[in-house]
XYZ file of C-alpha atoms in Angstrom:
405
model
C -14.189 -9.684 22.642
C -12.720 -12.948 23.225
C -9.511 -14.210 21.858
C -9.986 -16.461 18.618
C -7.777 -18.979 17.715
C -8.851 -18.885 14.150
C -7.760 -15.853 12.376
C -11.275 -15.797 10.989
C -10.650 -16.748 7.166
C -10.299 -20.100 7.872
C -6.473 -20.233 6.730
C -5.684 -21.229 10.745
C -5.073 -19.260 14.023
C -2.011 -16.874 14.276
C -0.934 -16.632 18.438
C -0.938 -13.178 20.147
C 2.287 -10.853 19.384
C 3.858 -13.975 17.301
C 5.436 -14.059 13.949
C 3.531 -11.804 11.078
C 4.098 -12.178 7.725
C 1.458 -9.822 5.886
C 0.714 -6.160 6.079
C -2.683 -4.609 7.754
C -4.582 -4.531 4.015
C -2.548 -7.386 1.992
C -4.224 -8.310 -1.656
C -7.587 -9.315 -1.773
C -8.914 -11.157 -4.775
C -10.910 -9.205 -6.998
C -13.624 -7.881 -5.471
C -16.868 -7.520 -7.478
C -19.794 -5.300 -6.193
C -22.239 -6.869 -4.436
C -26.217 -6.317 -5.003
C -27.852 -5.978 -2.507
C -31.198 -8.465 -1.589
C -34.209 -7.401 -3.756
C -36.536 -4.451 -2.153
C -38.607 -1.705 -2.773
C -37.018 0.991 -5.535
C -35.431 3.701 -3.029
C -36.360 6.861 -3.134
C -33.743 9.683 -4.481
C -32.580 11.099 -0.939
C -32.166 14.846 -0.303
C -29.055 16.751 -0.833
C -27.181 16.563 3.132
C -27.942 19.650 5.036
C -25.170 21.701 6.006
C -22.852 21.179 8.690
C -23.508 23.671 11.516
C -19.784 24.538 12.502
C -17.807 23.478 15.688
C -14.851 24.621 17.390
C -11.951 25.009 14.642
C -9.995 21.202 14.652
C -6.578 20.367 16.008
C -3.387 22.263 14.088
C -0.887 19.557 14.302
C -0.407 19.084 10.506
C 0.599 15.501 9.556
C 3.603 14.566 7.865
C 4.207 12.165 5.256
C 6.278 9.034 6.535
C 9.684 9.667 5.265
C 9.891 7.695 1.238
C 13.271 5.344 1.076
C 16.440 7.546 -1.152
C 14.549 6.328 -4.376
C 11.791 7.485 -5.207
C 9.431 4.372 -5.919
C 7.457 5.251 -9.745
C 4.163 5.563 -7.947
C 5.381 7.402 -4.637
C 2.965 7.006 -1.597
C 0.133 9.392 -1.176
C 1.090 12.711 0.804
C -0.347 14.486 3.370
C -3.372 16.526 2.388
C -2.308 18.730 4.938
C 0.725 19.344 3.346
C 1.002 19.025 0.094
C -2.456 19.250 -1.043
C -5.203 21.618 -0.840
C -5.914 22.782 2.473
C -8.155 19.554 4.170
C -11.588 19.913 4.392
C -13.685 19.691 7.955
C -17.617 20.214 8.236
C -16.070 21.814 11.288
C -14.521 25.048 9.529
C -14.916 24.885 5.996
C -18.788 23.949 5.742
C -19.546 21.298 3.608
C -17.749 20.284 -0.016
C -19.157 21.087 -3.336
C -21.033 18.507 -5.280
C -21.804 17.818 -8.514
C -25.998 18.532 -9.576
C -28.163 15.233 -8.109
C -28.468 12.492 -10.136
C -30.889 9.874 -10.209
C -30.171 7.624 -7.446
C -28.243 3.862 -9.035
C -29.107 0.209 -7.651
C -28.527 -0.517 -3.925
C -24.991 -2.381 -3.966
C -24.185 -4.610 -0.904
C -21.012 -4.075 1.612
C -18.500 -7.111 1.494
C -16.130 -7.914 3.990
C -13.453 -7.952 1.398
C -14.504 -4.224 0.215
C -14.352 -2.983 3.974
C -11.174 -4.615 4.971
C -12.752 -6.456 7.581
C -12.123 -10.634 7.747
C -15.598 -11.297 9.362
C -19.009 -10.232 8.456
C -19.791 -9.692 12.273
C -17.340 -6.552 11.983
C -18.966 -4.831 9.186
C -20.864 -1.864 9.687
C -22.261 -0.184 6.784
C -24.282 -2.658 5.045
C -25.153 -1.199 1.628
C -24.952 2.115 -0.487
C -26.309 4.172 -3.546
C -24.937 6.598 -5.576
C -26.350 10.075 -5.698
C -23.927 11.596 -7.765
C -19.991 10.866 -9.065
C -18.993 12.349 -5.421
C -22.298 11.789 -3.265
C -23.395 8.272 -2.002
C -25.832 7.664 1.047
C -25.436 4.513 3.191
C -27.750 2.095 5.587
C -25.783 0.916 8.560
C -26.084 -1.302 11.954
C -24.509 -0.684 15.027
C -25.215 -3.490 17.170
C -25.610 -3.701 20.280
C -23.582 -5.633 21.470
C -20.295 -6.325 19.930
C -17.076 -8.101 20.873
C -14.907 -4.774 20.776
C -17.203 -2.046 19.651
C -20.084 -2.937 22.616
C -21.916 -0.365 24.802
C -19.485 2.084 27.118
C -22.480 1.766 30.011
C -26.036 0.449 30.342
C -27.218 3.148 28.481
C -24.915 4.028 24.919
C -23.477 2.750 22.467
C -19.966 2.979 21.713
C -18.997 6.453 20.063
C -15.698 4.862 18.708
C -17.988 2.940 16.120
C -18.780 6.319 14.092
C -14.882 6.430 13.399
C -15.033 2.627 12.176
C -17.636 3.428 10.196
C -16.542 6.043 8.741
C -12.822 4.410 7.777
C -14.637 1.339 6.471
C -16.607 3.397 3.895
C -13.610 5.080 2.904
C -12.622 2.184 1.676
C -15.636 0.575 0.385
C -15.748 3.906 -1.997
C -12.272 4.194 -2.595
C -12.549 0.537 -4.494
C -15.600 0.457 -5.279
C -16.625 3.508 -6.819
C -13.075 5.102 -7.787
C -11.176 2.806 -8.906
C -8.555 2.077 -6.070
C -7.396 -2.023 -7.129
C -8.438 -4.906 -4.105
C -4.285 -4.722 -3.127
C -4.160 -1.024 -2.385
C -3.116 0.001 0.991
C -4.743 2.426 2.860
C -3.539 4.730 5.444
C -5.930 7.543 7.137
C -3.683 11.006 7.962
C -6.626 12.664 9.959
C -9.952 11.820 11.487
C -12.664 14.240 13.150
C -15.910 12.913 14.695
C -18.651 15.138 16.644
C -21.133 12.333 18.509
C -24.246 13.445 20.038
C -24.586 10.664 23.262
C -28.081 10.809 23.887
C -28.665 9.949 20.080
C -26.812 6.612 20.878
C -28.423 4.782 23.355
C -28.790 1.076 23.662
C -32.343 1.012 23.211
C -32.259 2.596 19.757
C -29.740 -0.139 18.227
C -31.973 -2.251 16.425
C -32.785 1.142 14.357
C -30.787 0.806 11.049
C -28.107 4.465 11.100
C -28.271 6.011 7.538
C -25.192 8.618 6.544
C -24.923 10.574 3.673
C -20.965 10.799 2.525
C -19.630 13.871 -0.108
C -16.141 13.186 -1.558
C -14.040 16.018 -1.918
C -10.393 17.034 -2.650
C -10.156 13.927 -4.575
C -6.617 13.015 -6.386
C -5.880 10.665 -8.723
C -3.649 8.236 -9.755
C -4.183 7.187 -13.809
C -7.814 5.303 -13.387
C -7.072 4.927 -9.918
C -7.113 6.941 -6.811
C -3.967 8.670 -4.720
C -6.281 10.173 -1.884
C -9.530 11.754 -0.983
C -11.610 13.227 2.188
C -14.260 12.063 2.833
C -17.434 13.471 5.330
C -20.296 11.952 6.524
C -23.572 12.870 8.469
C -25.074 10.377 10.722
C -29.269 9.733 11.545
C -31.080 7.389 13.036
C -34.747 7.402 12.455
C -34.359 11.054 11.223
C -32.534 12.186 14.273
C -28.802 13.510 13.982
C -26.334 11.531 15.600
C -22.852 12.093 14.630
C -20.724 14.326 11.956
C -17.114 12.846 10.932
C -14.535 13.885 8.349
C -11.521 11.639 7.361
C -8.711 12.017 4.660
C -7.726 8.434 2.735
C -4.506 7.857 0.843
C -3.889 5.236 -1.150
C -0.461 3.311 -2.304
C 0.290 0.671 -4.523
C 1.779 -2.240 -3.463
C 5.003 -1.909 -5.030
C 5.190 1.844 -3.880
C 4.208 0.243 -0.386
C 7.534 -2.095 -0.324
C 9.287 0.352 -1.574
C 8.331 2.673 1.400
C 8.239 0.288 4.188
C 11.475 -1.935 2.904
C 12.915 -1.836 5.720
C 10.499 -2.503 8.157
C 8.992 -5.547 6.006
C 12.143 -7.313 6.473
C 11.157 -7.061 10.253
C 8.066 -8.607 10.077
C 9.130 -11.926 11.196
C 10.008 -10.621 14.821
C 7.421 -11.186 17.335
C 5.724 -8.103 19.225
C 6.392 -7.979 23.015
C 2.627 -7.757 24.631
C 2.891 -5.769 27.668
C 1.074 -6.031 31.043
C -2.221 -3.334 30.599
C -3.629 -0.706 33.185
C -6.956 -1.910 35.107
C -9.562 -2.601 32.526
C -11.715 -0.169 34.712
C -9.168 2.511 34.449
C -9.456 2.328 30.555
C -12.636 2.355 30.402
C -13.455 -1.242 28.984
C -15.011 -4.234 30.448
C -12.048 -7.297 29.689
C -8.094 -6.729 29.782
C -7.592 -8.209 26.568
C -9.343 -4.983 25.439
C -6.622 -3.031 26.631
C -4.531 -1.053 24.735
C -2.451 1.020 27.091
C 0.508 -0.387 29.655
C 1.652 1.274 32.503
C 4.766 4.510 32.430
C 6.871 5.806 35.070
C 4.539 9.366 35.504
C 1.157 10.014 36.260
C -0.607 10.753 33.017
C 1.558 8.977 30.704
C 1.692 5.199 29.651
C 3.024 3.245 26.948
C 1.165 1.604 23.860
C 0.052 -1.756 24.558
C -0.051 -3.838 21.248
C -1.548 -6.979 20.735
C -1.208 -8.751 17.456
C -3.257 -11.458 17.845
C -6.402 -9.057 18.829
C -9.383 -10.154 16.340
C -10.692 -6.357 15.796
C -7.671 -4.313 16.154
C -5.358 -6.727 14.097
C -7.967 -8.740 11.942
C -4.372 -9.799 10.063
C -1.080 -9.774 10.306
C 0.635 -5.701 9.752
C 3.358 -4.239 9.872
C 2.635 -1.079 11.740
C 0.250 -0.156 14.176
C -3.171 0.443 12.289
C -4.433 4.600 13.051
C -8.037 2.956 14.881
C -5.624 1.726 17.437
C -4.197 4.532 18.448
C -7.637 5.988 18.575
C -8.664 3.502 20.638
C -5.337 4.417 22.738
C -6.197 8.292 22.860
C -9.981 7.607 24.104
C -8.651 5.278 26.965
C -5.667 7.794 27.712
C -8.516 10.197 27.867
C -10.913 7.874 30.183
C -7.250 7.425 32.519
C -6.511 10.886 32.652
C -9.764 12.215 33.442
C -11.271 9.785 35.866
C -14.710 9.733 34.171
C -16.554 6.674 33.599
C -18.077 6.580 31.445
C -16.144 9.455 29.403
C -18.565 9.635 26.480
C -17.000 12.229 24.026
C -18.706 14.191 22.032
C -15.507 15.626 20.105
C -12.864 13.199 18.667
C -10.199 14.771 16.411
C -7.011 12.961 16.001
C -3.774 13.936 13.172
C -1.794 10.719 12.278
C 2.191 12.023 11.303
C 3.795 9.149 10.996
C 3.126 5.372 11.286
C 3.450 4.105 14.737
C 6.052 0.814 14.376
C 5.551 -2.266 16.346
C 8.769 -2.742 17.284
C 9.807 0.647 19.373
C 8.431 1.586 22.471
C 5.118 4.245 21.925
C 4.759 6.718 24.819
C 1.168 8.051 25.281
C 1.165 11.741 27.413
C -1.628 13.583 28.444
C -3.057 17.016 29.459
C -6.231 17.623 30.983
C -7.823 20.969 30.354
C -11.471 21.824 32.234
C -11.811 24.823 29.272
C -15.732 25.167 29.711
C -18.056 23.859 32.472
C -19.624 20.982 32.482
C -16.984 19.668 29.951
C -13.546 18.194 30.447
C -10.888 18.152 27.253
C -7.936 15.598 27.358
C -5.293 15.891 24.898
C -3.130 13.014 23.826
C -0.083 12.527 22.015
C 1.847 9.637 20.939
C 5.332 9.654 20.361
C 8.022 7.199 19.711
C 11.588 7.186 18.889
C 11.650 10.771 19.749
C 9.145 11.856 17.067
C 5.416 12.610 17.257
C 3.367 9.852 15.835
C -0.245 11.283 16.649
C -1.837 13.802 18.236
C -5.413 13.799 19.568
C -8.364 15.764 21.689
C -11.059 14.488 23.007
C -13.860 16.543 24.834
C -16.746 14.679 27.597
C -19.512 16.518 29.248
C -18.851 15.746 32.830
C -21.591 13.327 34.760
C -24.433 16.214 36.381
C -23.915 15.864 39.939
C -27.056 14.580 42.092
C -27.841 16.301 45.409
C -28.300 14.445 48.002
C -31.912 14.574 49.420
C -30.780 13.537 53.229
């Protein structure tokens, strides 16, 4: 992904790590929904099939980020871990009720605007229908070749791009479907994603991905929405590729001032960018992909943060969005473990508080060889003496050949 110097709305280019002056989802205008382009009528799809359970998911519980001494009118969303009901995973608790099937709406087109994204290029899903008030199935395209989100070897696709995905229809749903207003801010407390590898490979790209998505543990706020899970099942041409859960909260702008006073009045002080590890190393092809620098142990760096990155800051924020430090806890992974590529097939990451740009972010791992054939790295993040993140991620290790000599 090369360096733009356009910050791809055509309001002018911003310069790596230099002065920011906007949060990571500011107000958008309001968005209407989009139809899609004319087609044949689709068909009602079938209810999702159960999720066949997994290994039980990480048991770091997130916390909320601590609220200023007054609490703002419309405080910011807590931790469904915490102060909700207990979160939902395909992985342990099998999959969410659902209201009855309905009869399947028009096909409404994904915006830029309703996905948070600032160019159409980084846009996954493309469209959706409604099944029911909590059930909605969606047509994406994972391209082959993208500036960040591009193939990991000659053979696959990316397995980071299911977690994109996945965050970007949160949000298309939370606005579009439940209410959440185009100036909500968004912030993602825990994200699970099981990838099968040989269901992603390069050849198969041009094949639209369809996902069927069930909301659950939905909380309001008035009209609007405070947070919701959401959990998704992956296909390609009828074969499964990926499962991925993820719970959403949502605050209000003034409740997001409120919250983050202090560091808003920050804003204006530019982000050191650190030298990264070896591109190799991290698994990825160009250094400006990096997102790790190097520490004084083996095993442990520091975040790397780049402002002016076009995927990973599309605009200006002021904290360090969650998909980076998922990005950080698959390289940390790729580091620790040696494997290239280190295609994982289990992602599962808790996000406690926000990570700030301004404080040093140390990134530790352990390396656990807990079944053969596999290797499990997990990660943690943790600045000013606090955990920010925690994370596991599990690879099948590369068969060895024999040599025929």
């Amino acid at each position: 992904m090369s360096a733009l110097t356009e910050d791809q709305t055509g309001r002018g280019g911003r310069p790596a790590n230099g002065t920011a002056t906007t949060v990571e989802n500011p107000p958008h205008p309001t968005v209407p929904r989009q139809p899609a382009p004319p087609g044949p009528a689709p068909e009602e799809p079938a209810p999702p099939a159960a999720f066949p359970k997994d290994p039980a998911s990480s048991a770091t519980a997130p916390e909320k980020p601590a609220p200023s001494a007054t609490a703002p009118e419309d405080p910011a969303p807590p931790s469904p871990v915490t102060d909700g009901p207990a979160p939902y995973s395909p992985v342990t608790d099998g999959p969410a009720p659902h209201s009855p099937v309905t009869t399947v709406t028009a096909v409404t087109a994904v915006t830029p605007e309703l996905a948070h994204r600032t160019t159409e290029t980084d846009v996954f899903p493309a469209r959706w229908t409604r099944i029911s008030d909590t059930r909605f199935r969606f047509t994406a395209h994972w391209p082959a070749a993208h500036p960040f989100f591009g193939p990991v070897d000659d053979r696959h696709q990316d397995p980071m791009i299911v977690g994109e995905t996945l965050r970007q229809a949160s949000m298309v749903l939370a606005h579009a479907e439940f209410g959440a207003p185009a100036d909500t801010h968004f912030v993602m407390w825990d994200l699970t994603v099981s990838v099968d590898p040989a269901a992603l490979l390069l050849a198969d790209a041009a094949e639209p991905v369809e996902f069927d998505v069930v909301c659950s543990e939905i909380r309001r706020r008035g009209r609007g929405l405070r947070s919701m899970r959401t959990t998704m099942e992956f296909r390609r041409a009828g074969r499964f590729v990926a499962r991925g859960t993820g719970s959403t909260g949502c605050t209000p702008p003034r409740a997001y001032r409120r919250l983050r006073a202090g560091r808003l009045n920050a804003l204006n002080t530019p982000v050191p960018l650190l030298a990264g590890i070896a591109p190799r190393a991290a698994g990825r092809s160009r250094a400006e992909d990096v997102v790790l620098a190097p520490a004084d142990h083996p095993g442990v760096w520091n975040l790397r943060v780049d402002t002016g990155h076009p995927v990973l800051f599309p605009r200006p924020n002021d904290h360090v969005p969650g998909m980076v430090l998922f990005e950080a806890a698959r390289q940390a992974a790729t580091a620790a473990s040696g494997l290239h590529p280190f295609l994982p097939v289990t992602l599962k990451a808790d996000f406690a508080h926000y990570a700030e740009l301004h404080s040093p972010c140390r990134i530790e791992t352990e390396v656990f060889d807990e079944r053969p054939g596999e290797v499990t790295v997990r990660v943690s993040g943790r600045q000013d003496g606090a955990s920010v993140f925690t994370a596991s991620l599990t690879s099948a290790r590369p068969a060895r050949v024999r040599s025929l000599s």
